């Protein structure tokens, strides 16, 4: 198992020095799920929520959050993102919304945290917009699905 890169030899947290790394194209894809009552999903899909379209607002919130990841995750490097997309669709087999994000950059470090931040924030935004009718929603399965680019091997989650 490799060592933790954000811990120095003395056991203290530090920001990884990426100054000697080459800039490469990098992409990360993440996903998550917000489970809810059938009636809540029906309300979302009817586009009659008093706060506006929860899906459109959550997608925008996810994009905005990806751009500010280093403001919230202490050891993340600020990155020049070249693309961020967030898509929310209803599940076909349960009352839930499925959230996915894709983030790209050309930089010295990857964008996994930005993709995960986009999904997490979109999930929380959905919860915020729908909590008046369903406080029992469950945010679940937030995970990295794919990471490409950089020195380390590409990552593809098994059983996608």
Coordinates of C-alpha atoms in Angstrom, one line a residue:
X1 CA 0.0 0.0 0.0
X2 CA 1.3 3.4 -0.9
X3 CA 1.8 6.1 1.8
X4 CA -0.5 8.9 2.5
X5 CA 0.6 11.9 0.4
X6 CA -0.8 14.6 2.6
X7 CA 1.1 13.5 5.7
X8 CA 4.8 14.4 6.0
X9 CA 7.6 12.3 7.6
X10 CA 6.8 13.8 11.0
X11 CA 3.1 12.9 10.8
X12 CA 1.9 16.5 10.1
X13 CA -0.6 17.4 7.4
X14 CA 0.8 19.3 4.5
X15 CA -0.1 20.3 0.9
X16 CA 1.7 18.1 -1.6
X17 CA 4.4 19.8 -3.6
X18 CA 3.5 19.3 -7.2
X19 CA 6.0 21.8 -8.6
X20 CA 8.1 19.1 -10.3
X21 CA 5.1 17.4 -11.9
X22 CA 4.2 17.9 -15.6
X23 CA 0.9 19.4 -16.6
X24 CA -1.3 16.8 -18.2
X25 CA -4.9 16.5 -19.2
X26 CA -6.9 15.0 -16.3
X27 CA -10.5 14.0 -15.9
X28 CA -12.6 12.7 -13.1
X29 CA -16.2 11.4 -13.0
X30 CA -18.2 11.0 -9.8
X31 CA -21.7 10.0 -9.0
X32 CA -24.2 10.0 -6.2
X33 CA -27.9 9.4 -5.4
X34 CA -30.7 11.1 -3.4
X35 CA -33.4 8.7 -2.4
X36 CA -36.8 10.1 -1.7
X37 CA -40.5 9.3 -1.4
X38 CA -42.3 8.6 -4.7
X39 CA -44.4 11.7 -4.1
X40 CA -41.3 13.9 -3.8
X41 CA -39.9 12.6 -7.0
X42 CA -43.2 13.2 -8.7
X43 CA -43.2 16.8 -7.5
X44 CA -39.6 17.3 -8.8
X45 CA -40.6 15.9 -12.2
X46 CA -43.8 18.0 -12.4
X47 CA -41.7 21.3 -12.3
X48 CA -44.1 22.9 -9.8
X49 CA -41.8 23.3 -6.8
X50 CA -42.2 26.8 -5.2
X51 CA -38.5 27.3 -4.9
X52 CA -37.9 26.7 -8.6
X53 CA -36.6 23.7 -10.6
X54 CA -34.6 21.7 -8.1
X55 CA -32.7 19.8 -10.8
X56 CA -31.5 23.0 -12.6
X57 CA -30.5 24.7 -9.4
X58 CA -28.7 21.6 -8.1
X59 CA -26.8 21.2 -11.4
X60 CA -25.7 24.8 -11.2
X61 CA -24.7 24.5 -7.5
X62 CA -22.6 21.5 -8.3
X63 CA -20.7 23.4 -11.1
X64 CA -20.1 26.3 -8.8
X65 CA -18.9 24.1 -6.0
X66 CA -16.4 22.3 -8.2
X67 CA -14.8 25.6 -9.0
X68 CA -14.3 26.4 -5.3
X69 CA -13.2 23.0 -4.0
X70 CA -9.9 24.2 -2.6
X71 CA -11.8 26.7 -0.5
X72 CA -13.4 23.9 1.4
X73 CA -11.0 20.9 1.3
X74 CA -7.9 22.3 3.2
X75 CA -5.1 20.5 1.2
X76 CA -6.6 20.7 -2.3
X77 CA -4.7 22.8 -4.8
X78 CA -6.7 25.5 -6.6
X79 CA -7.0 24.3 -10.2
X80 CA -7.8 25.9 -13.5
X81 CA -10.9 23.8 -14.5
X82 CA -11.5 23.5 -18.2
X83 CA -14.8 21.8 -18.0
X84 CA -17.4 20.9 -15.3
X85 CA -20.7 19.3 -16.0
X86 CA -23.3 18.0 -13.6
X87 CA -26.3 15.9 -14.7
X88 CA -29.3 14.8 -12.7
X89 CA -31.7 12.2 -13.9
X90 CA -34.5 10.2 -12.2
X91 CA -33.6 6.6 -11.4
X92 CA -35.5 4.0 -13.4
X93 CA -35.9 1.5 -10.6
X94 CA -36.4 3.5 -7.4
X95 CA -37.7 6.8 -6.3
X96 CA -34.4 8.6 -6.5
X97 CA -32.4 11.2 -8.4
X98 CA -29.0 10.1 -9.8
X99 CA -26.3 12.7 -9.9
X100 CA -23.2 12.6 -12.0
X101 CA -20.3 15.0 -12.6
X102 CA -17.4 15.2 -15.0
X103 CA -14.5 17.6 -14.4
X104 CA -11.5 18.3 -16.6
X105 CA -8.3 20.3 -16.3
X106 CA -4.8 20.5 -17.7
X107 CA -2.8 20.7 -14.5
X108 CA -0.1 19.1 -12.3
X109 CA -2.7 17.3 -10.1
X110 CA -6.0 15.6 -10.6
X111 CA -9.6 16.7 -10.2
X112 CA -11.1 13.8 -8.2
X113 CA -12.1 16.1 -5.3
X114 CA -13.7 18.6 -7.7
X115 CA -15.9 15.9 -9.2
X116 CA -16.8 14.6 -5.8
X117 CA -17.5 18.1 -4.5
X118 CA -19.8 18.8 -7.5
X119 CA -21.9 15.7 -6.8
X120 CA -22.0 16.3 -3.0
X121 CA -23.1 19.8 -3.4
X122 CA -25.7 18.9 -6.0
X123 CA -27.1 16.3 -3.6
X124 CA -27.2 18.8 -0.7
X125 CA -28.9 21.4 -2.9
X126 CA -31.6 18.9 -3.8
X127 CA -32.1 18.1 -0.2
X128 CA -32.4 21.8 0.7
X129 CA -34.9 22.5 -2.1
X130 CA -37.1 19.5 -1.2
X131 CA -36.8 19.2 2.6
X132 CA -40.1 21.0 3.1
X133 CA -41.9 18.0 1.7
X134 CA -39.5 15.1 2.5
X135 CA -37.1 15.4 5.4
X136 CA -36.4 11.7 5.2
X137 CA -34.4 11.8 2.0
X138 CA -31.2 9.9 2.0
X139 CA -28.0 11.0 0.2
X140 CA -26.0 7.9 -0.7
X141 CA -23.4 6.3 -2.9
X142 CA -21.2 9.3 -3.5
X143 CA -18.2 7.8 -5.2
X144 CA -15.4 8.3 -7.7
X145 CA -16.2 6.4 -10.9
X146 CA -13.3 7.2 -13.1
X147 CA -10.0 9.1 -13.0
X148 CA -7.7 9.6 -16.0
X149 CA -4.5 11.4 -16.6
X150 CA -1.4 12.1 -14.5
X151 CA 1.4 10.0 -13.4
X152 CA -0.6 7.4 -11.4
X153 CA -2.6 4.8 -13.1
X154 CA -6.0 5.6 -14.5
X155 CA -8.8 4.4 -12.2
X156 CA -12.1 2.8 -13.3
X157 CA -14.5 1.6 -10.6
X158 CA -15.3 -2.0 -11.1
X159 CA -19.0 -2.9 -11.7
X160 CA -20.0 0.5 -13.0

